[in-house]
Amino acid sequence: MTGSGDWLTGAYDDHHRELHAHCYRLAGNVAEADDLVQETFLRAWKARDAFEGRSSVRTWLHRIATNVFLDSRKPAERRTRPVGDVLEWSTEIGPYPDCLFDAGPQAEQAAAEIVELALVAALLHLPARQRAAFVLRDVSGWTPAEVADALQVAVPAANGLVQRARATVRRHAPADPRDWRRPHLTAADHEILRRYLGTTDPAELRDLLAADVRLTMPPDAPVLGRDAVAEFLTRPLDWRTFPVSANGRPAVANYLRQPGRTRYDALVVDVLHIVDGRIAEINAFVGGRHVTTFGLPRLLD
């Protein structure tokens, strides 16, 4: 295809949401996904006249995005792989705001492929090429031949990358692959979120928490147990909070006003994991950048 490139602009608009979701699964956070998608379009634009239509434009763009990710990881290929629970110590991982999905079939497809935070954390244990192979094969459903073509390796080599990735993921992700997918918010989830937002009383908050609840908040150590988490969350600080959702889970965007200041700073996003009507885990992602990905301001009056 040749010409002005209008076809590419239209194709990019059609597939932007899916590309962004794909890049998030690879990178583990929205800010880096933004950068990867931008670089994907730049590379696609430069190569637009060479696109011969042997694959769909969607596949072509995803292949470019995957290689942009791999190239971004080359300077860090020798770094030590994560050890332990990534959600407890890594500041690299972040939530994916559900509000990024607008109406439309492409948005629905992208939303369907957003994954549970536990799987995002597990993927960070993988070397870059294994991560890309796993995401393409087991999340996006590409064939072995398509994965091999995207990674520019033979099919047996691509299968080997997927098999090694699966072995690592099994050690770190939920055992049932059905639990890797983005869940759907229920009315009960919304009610628990409303009660969570509406109380500063430790006793009321304890009623919402599972006995073995865990609060993760890298780079700080996790807080464990109902009493400790309730006491931590009801400290007398000046918060403003807003209900949101991320990765299909109820979540809270938090702003804090420090003593002596007049404005509230975007500080942290709490993502709730609810099991059997109780909050079993709270994953707190510290940093204003996580709040602003929900379309919220960095400062509030």
Short mmCIF file of C-alpha atoms in Angstrom, two decimals:
data_model
loop_
_atom_site.label_atom_id
_atom_site.label_comp_id
_atom_site.label_asym_id
_atom_site.label_seq_id
_atom_site.Cartn_x
_atom_site.Cartn_y
_atom_site.Cartn_z
CA MET A 1 0.00 0.00 0.00
CA THR A 2 1.33 3.42 -0.91
CA GLY A 3 0.10 6.97 -0.85
CA SER A 4 -0.49 9.62 1.73
CA GLY A 5 -0.73 7.23 4.67
CA ASP A 6 -4.37 7.98 5.42
CA TRP A 7 -5.03 4.22 5.50
CA LEU A 8 -2.48 3.86 8.29
CA THR A 9 -3.96 6.68 10.35
CA GLY A 10 -7.36 5.05 10.10
CA ALA A 11 -5.98 1.61 10.98
CA TYR A 12 -4.07 3.01 13.93
CA ASP A 13 -7.22 4.71 15.23
CA ASP A 14 -9.12 1.44 14.88
CA HIS A 15 -6.53 -0.62 16.74
CA HIS A 16 -5.05 1.89 19.17
CA ARG A 17 -6.90 0.53 22.20
CA GLU A 18 -5.88 -3.05 21.48
CA LEU A 19 -2.27 -1.99 20.90
CA HIS A 20 -2.25 -0.09 24.18
CA ALA A 21 -3.65 -3.09 26.08
CA HIS A 22 -1.07 -5.34 24.39
CA CYS A 23 1.78 -3.01 25.35
CA TYR A 24 0.49 -2.84 28.92
CA ARG A 25 0.59 -6.63 29.20
CA LEU A 26 4.18 -6.56 28.00
CA ALA A 27 5.40 -3.61 30.06
CA GLY A 28 3.23 -3.92 33.17
CA ASN A 29 2.36 -0.24 33.50
CA VAL A 30 0.43 2.41 31.59
CA ALA A 31 3.17 5.04 31.26
CA GLU A 32 5.49 2.68 29.42
CA ALA A 33 2.60 1.36 27.34
CA ASP A 34 1.96 4.95 26.21
CA ASP A 35 5.59 5.26 25.05
CA LEU A 36 5.55 1.90 23.29
CA VAL A 37 2.37 2.72 21.38
CA GLN A 38 3.74 6.07 20.28
CA GLU A 39 6.94 4.45 19.00
CA THR A 40 4.86 1.74 17.28
CA PHE A 41 3.02 4.35 15.23
CA LEU A 42 6.27 6.12 14.32
CA ARG A 43 7.82 2.88 13.07
CA ALA A 44 4.65 1.92 11.23
CA TRP A 45 4.56 5.31 9.53
CA LYS A 46 8.15 4.93 8.34
CA ALA A 47 7.39 1.43 7.02
CA ARG A 48 3.93 2.16 5.60
CA ASP A 49 4.96 1.93 1.95
CA ALA A 50 6.56 -1.49 2.56
CA PHE A 51 3.37 -3.03 3.96
CA GLU A 52 2.21 -5.53 1.33
CA GLY A 53 -0.95 -6.82 3.00
CA ARG A 54 0.34 -10.38 3.51
CA SER A 55 -1.07 -10.20 7.03
CA SER A 56 -3.82 -8.03 8.47
CA VAL A 57 -2.96 -4.48 9.45
CA ARG A 58 -3.88 -5.45 13.04
CA THR A 59 -1.33 -8.28 13.06
CA TRP A 60 1.29 -6.06 11.44
CA LEU A 61 0.85 -3.34 14.07
CA HIS A 62 0.97 -5.85 16.93
CA ARG A 63 4.17 -7.32 15.47
CA ILE A 64 5.74 -3.86 15.37
CA ALA A 65 4.60 -3.12 18.94
CA THR A 66 6.09 -6.40 20.17
CA ASN A 67 9.45 -5.60 18.60
CA VAL A 68 9.38 -2.06 19.99
CA PHE A 69 9.00 -3.64 23.43
CA LEU A 70 11.83 -6.10 22.81
CA ASP A 71 14.12 -3.31 21.62
CA SER A 72 13.27 -1.28 24.73
CA ARG A 73 14.43 -4.17 26.91
CA LYS A 74 17.79 -4.81 25.23
CA PRO A 75 19.78 -2.43 27.48
CA ALA A 76 18.45 -4.28 30.56
CA GLU A 77 18.56 -7.88 29.31
CA ARG A 78 21.18 -8.91 31.84
CA ARG A 79 19.43 -7.50 34.88
CA THR A 80 18.43 -9.91 37.63
CA ARG A 81 14.96 -11.38 37.30
CA PRO A 82 12.47 -10.60 40.09
CA VAL A 83 12.34 -12.83 43.16
CA GLY A 84 9.25 -13.27 45.35
CA ASP A 85 5.93 -11.48 44.93
CA VAL A 86 6.30 -8.58 42.48
CA LEU A 87 3.23 -6.86 43.95
CA GLU A 88 5.01 -6.59 47.30
CA TRP A 89 8.17 -4.82 46.15
CA SER A 90 8.15 -3.69 42.52
CA THR A 91 7.42 -0.07 41.60
CA GLU A 92 7.49 -1.05 37.91
CA ILE A 93 3.99 -2.58 37.90
CA GLY A 94 0.82 -0.49 37.78
CA PRO A 95 -2.95 -0.83 37.34
CA TYR A 96 -4.81 -0.48 34.04
CA PRO A 97 -7.76 1.94 34.31
CA ASP A 98 -11.01 0.51 33.00
CA CYS A 99 -11.97 4.04 31.96
CA LEU A 100 -9.47 3.81 29.09
CA PHE A 101 -11.96 1.62 27.25
CA ASP A 102 -14.51 3.61 25.28
CA ALA A 103 -17.54 2.14 23.54
CA GLY A 104 -17.07 0.15 20.36
CA PRO A 105 -16.06 -3.34 19.19
CA GLN A 106 -12.31 -2.62 19.27
CA ALA A 107 -12.61 -1.37 22.86
CA GLU A 108 -14.53 -4.50 23.82
CA GLN A 109 -11.81 -6.69 22.35
CA ALA A 110 -9.09 -4.75 24.14
CA ALA A 111 -10.97 -4.91 27.43
CA ALA A 112 -11.45 -8.65 27.06
CA GLU A 113 -7.68 -9.10 26.77
CA ILE A 114 -6.72 -7.01 29.80
CA VAL A 115 -5.55 -9.44 32.44
CA GLU A 116 -5.66 -9.87 36.19
CA LEU A 117 -2.99 -8.01 38.15
CA ALA A 118 -1.63 -11.31 39.44
CA LEU A 119 -0.81 -12.37 35.87
CA VAL A 120 0.76 -8.98 35.07
CA ALA A 121 2.99 -9.48 38.12
CA ALA A 122 3.86 -13.03 37.04
CA LEU A 123 4.84 -11.82 33.56
CA LEU A 124 7.47 -9.53 35.08
CA HIS A 125 9.38 -12.66 36.11
CA LEU A 126 9.92 -13.54 32.45
CA PRO A 127 12.79 -12.43 30.21
CA ALA A 128 11.53 -10.11 27.50
CA ARG A 129 11.37 -12.63 24.63
CA GLN A 130 9.60 -15.25 26.76
CA ARG A 131 7.16 -12.59 27.95
CA ALA A 132 6.38 -11.54 24.39
CA ALA A 133 5.97 -15.15 23.25
CA PHE A 134 3.64 -15.97 26.15
CA VAL A 135 1.47 -12.88 25.67
CA LEU A 136 1.12 -13.48 21.93
CA ARG A 137 0.41 -17.21 22.27
CA ASP A 138 -1.52 -17.65 25.53
CA VAL A 139 -3.19 -14.27 25.98
CA SER A 140 -3.77 -13.03 22.44
CA GLY A 141 -4.19 -16.50 20.92
CA TRP A 142 -1.68 -16.24 18.07
CA THR A 143 -0.64 -19.43 16.30
CA PRO A 144 2.91 -20.79 16.78
CA ALA A 145 3.74 -19.71 13.22
CA GLU A 146 2.51 -16.16 13.89
CA VAL A 147 4.49 -15.97 17.14
CA ALA A 148 7.61 -17.20 15.35
CA ASP A 149 7.15 -14.63 12.59
CA ALA A 150 6.69 -11.79 15.08
CA LEU A 151 9.83 -12.78 17.01
CA GLN A 152 11.78 -13.62 13.83
CA VAL A 153 12.65 -17.13 14.96
CA ALA A 154 11.82 -20.66 13.79
CA VAL A 155 8.60 -22.24 15.03
CA PRO A 156 10.40 -24.75 17.31
CA ALA A 157 12.29 -21.88 18.93
CA ALA A 158 9.07 -19.93 19.45
CA ASN A 159 7.43 -22.99 21.01
CA GLY A 160 10.42 -23.36 23.31
CA LEU A 161 10.05 -19.75 24.49
CA VAL A 162 6.36 -20.32 25.21
CA GLN A 163 6.99 -23.56 27.11
CA ARG A 164 9.67 -22.00 29.32
CA ALA A 165 7.43 -19.01 29.95
CA ARG A 166 4.51 -21.24 30.92
CA ALA A 167 6.64 -23.07 33.46
CA THR A 168 7.60 -19.80 35.15
CA VAL A 169 4.10 -18.35 35.02
CA ARG A 170 2.69 -21.47 36.70
CA ARG A 171 4.92 -20.77 39.71
CA HIS A 172 3.72 -17.19 40.13
CA ALA A 173 0.21 -16.80 38.69
CA PRO A 174 -3.16 -18.26 39.78
CA ALA A 175 -3.28 -21.98 39.01
CA ASP A 176 -6.43 -21.76 36.89
CA PRO A 177 -5.87 -19.83 33.62
CA ARG A 178 -9.49 -18.69 33.83
CA ASP A 179 -8.37 -16.53 36.77
CA TRP A 180 -5.87 -14.71 34.53
CA ARG A 181 -8.60 -12.78 32.74
CA ARG A 182 -9.93 -9.40 33.77
CA PRO A 183 -12.91 -10.02 36.07
CA HIS A 184 -16.24 -8.23 35.79
CA LEU A 185 -17.36 -5.80 38.49
CA THR A 186 -20.51 -6.89 40.29
CA ALA A 187 -23.10 -4.99 42.29
CA ALA A 188 -21.61 -6.54 45.43
CA ASP A 189 -18.16 -5.20 44.45
CA HIS A 190 -19.59 -1.69 44.07
CA GLU A 191 -21.30 -1.92 47.45
CA ILE A 192 -18.11 -3.00 49.22
CA LEU A 193 -16.22 -0.20 47.49
CA ARG A 194 -18.87 2.31 48.64
CA ARG A 195 -18.53 1.11 52.24
CA TYR A 196 -14.72 1.10 52.00
CA LEU A 197 -14.77 4.73 50.84
CA GLY A 198 -17.37 5.78 53.37
CA THR A 199 -15.73 4.81 56.64
CA THR A 200 -12.84 6.07 58.75
CA ASP A 201 -13.83 3.90 61.69
CA PRO A 202 -11.41 0.97 62.32
CA ALA A 203 -14.18 -1.33 63.57
CA GLU A 204 -16.33 -0.72 60.49
CA LEU A 205 -13.37 -1.24 58.21
CA ARG A 206 -12.43 -4.49 59.93
CA ASP A 207 -15.88 -5.82 59.05
CA LEU A 208 -15.01 -5.43 55.37
CA LEU A 209 -11.65 -7.19 55.58
CA ALA A 210 -10.73 -10.87 55.45
CA ALA A 211 -8.83 -12.09 58.50
CA ASP A 212 -5.65 -12.64 56.47
CA VAL A 213 -5.98 -9.53 54.31
CA ARG A 214 -2.77 -8.20 52.77
CA LEU A 215 -1.99 -4.59 51.82
CA THR A 216 0.90 -4.21 49.36
CA MET A 217 2.40 -0.77 48.70
CA PRO A 218 5.88 -0.84 47.13
CA PRO A 219 8.45 0.37 47.92
CA ASP A 220 7.23 -0.03 51.53
CA ALA A 221 6.75 -3.43 53.14
CA PRO A 222 3.28 -5.01 53.05
CA VAL A 223 0.83 -4.75 55.94
CA LEU A 224 -0.68 -8.08 56.98
CA GLY A 225 -3.81 -9.03 58.87
CA ARG A 226 -7.20 -7.45 59.53
CA ASP A 227 -6.27 -5.41 62.62
CA ALA A 228 -2.99 -4.06 61.20
CA VAL A 229 -4.55 -3.09 57.84
CA ALA A 230 -7.58 -1.43 59.48
CA GLU A 231 -5.34 0.58 61.81
CA PHE A 232 -3.05 1.62 58.94
CA LEU A 233 -5.89 2.75 56.66
CA THR A 234 -7.73 4.77 59.31
CA ARG A 235 -4.80 6.95 60.34
CA PRO A 236 -5.96 10.58 60.86
CA LEU A 237 -4.77 12.02 57.55
CA ASP A 238 -6.53 14.50 55.25
CA TRP A 239 -7.58 12.39 52.26
CA ARG A 240 -9.87 12.96 49.30
CA THR A 241 -10.89 9.76 47.53
CA PHE A 242 -12.64 8.86 44.28
CA PRO A 243 -14.11 5.51 43.21
CA VAL A 244 -12.61 4.07 40.02
CA SER A 245 -11.92 0.61 38.64
CA ALA A 246 -8.80 -1.06 37.27
CA ASN A 247 -8.12 -4.46 35.70
CA GLY A 248 -11.80 -5.20 36.27
CA ARG A 249 -11.55 -4.63 40.01
CA PRO A 250 -12.96 -1.91 42.28
CA ALA A 251 -10.35 0.72 43.03
CA VAL A 252 -9.81 4.06 44.76
CA ALA A 253 -7.84 7.10 43.59
CA ASN A 254 -6.42 8.84 46.67
CA TYR A 255 -5.31 12.45 47.17
CA LEU A 256 -3.50 13.61 50.32
CA ARG A 257 -3.22 17.12 51.73
CA GLN A 258 -0.06 17.54 53.75
CA PRO A 259 -0.11 19.74 56.87
CA GLY A 260 0.38 23.41 55.99
CA ARG A 261 -0.62 22.97 52.36
CA THR A 262 -3.81 24.11 50.68
CA ARG A 263 -3.94 21.61 47.83
CA TYR A 264 -4.30 17.85 47.64
CA ASP A 265 -1.65 15.82 45.83
CA ALA A 266 -2.46 12.70 43.81
CA LEU A 267 -0.72 9.97 45.77
CA VAL A 268 -1.92 6.38 45.39
CA VAL A 269 -4.38 4.03 43.71
CA ASP A 270 -5.80 1.17 45.79
CA VAL A 271 -7.04 -1.86 43.84
CA LEU A 272 -9.25 -4.20 45.86
CA HIS A 273 -9.39 -7.97 45.51
CA ILE A 274 -12.69 -9.19 46.93
CA VAL A 275 -13.24 -12.85 47.80
CA ASP A 276 -16.46 -14.20 49.31
CA GLY A 277 -17.72 -10.74 50.21
CA ARG A 278 -14.53 -9.63 52.00
CA ILE A 279 -11.53 -7.61 50.89
CA ALA A 280 -8.78 -10.22 50.71
CA GLU A 281 -6.07 -7.98 49.28
CA ILE A 282 -5.42 -4.31 48.62
CA ASN A 283 -2.74 -3.51 46.06
CA ALA A 284 -1.68 0.11 46.57
CA PHE A 285 0.27 1.70 43.71
CA VAL A 286 2.09 4.72 45.06
CA GLY A 287 2.77 7.72 42.83
CA GLY A 288 0.76 10.47 41.23
CA ARG A 289 1.40 8.97 37.79
CA HIS A 290 -0.91 6.08 38.62
CA VAL A 291 -3.72 8.46 39.62
CA THR A 292 -3.45 10.60 36.50
CA THR A 293 -3.78 7.57 34.19
CA PHE A 294 -7.46 7.58 35.24
CA GLY A 295 -7.90 11.01 33.66
CA LEU A 296 -7.73 12.70 37.06
CA PRO A 297 -5.63 15.80 37.85
CA ARG A 298 -2.36 15.71 39.76
CA LEU A 299 -3.53 18.43 42.16
CA LEU A 300 -6.91 19.27 43.72
CA ASP A 301 -7.95 22.50 45.43
#
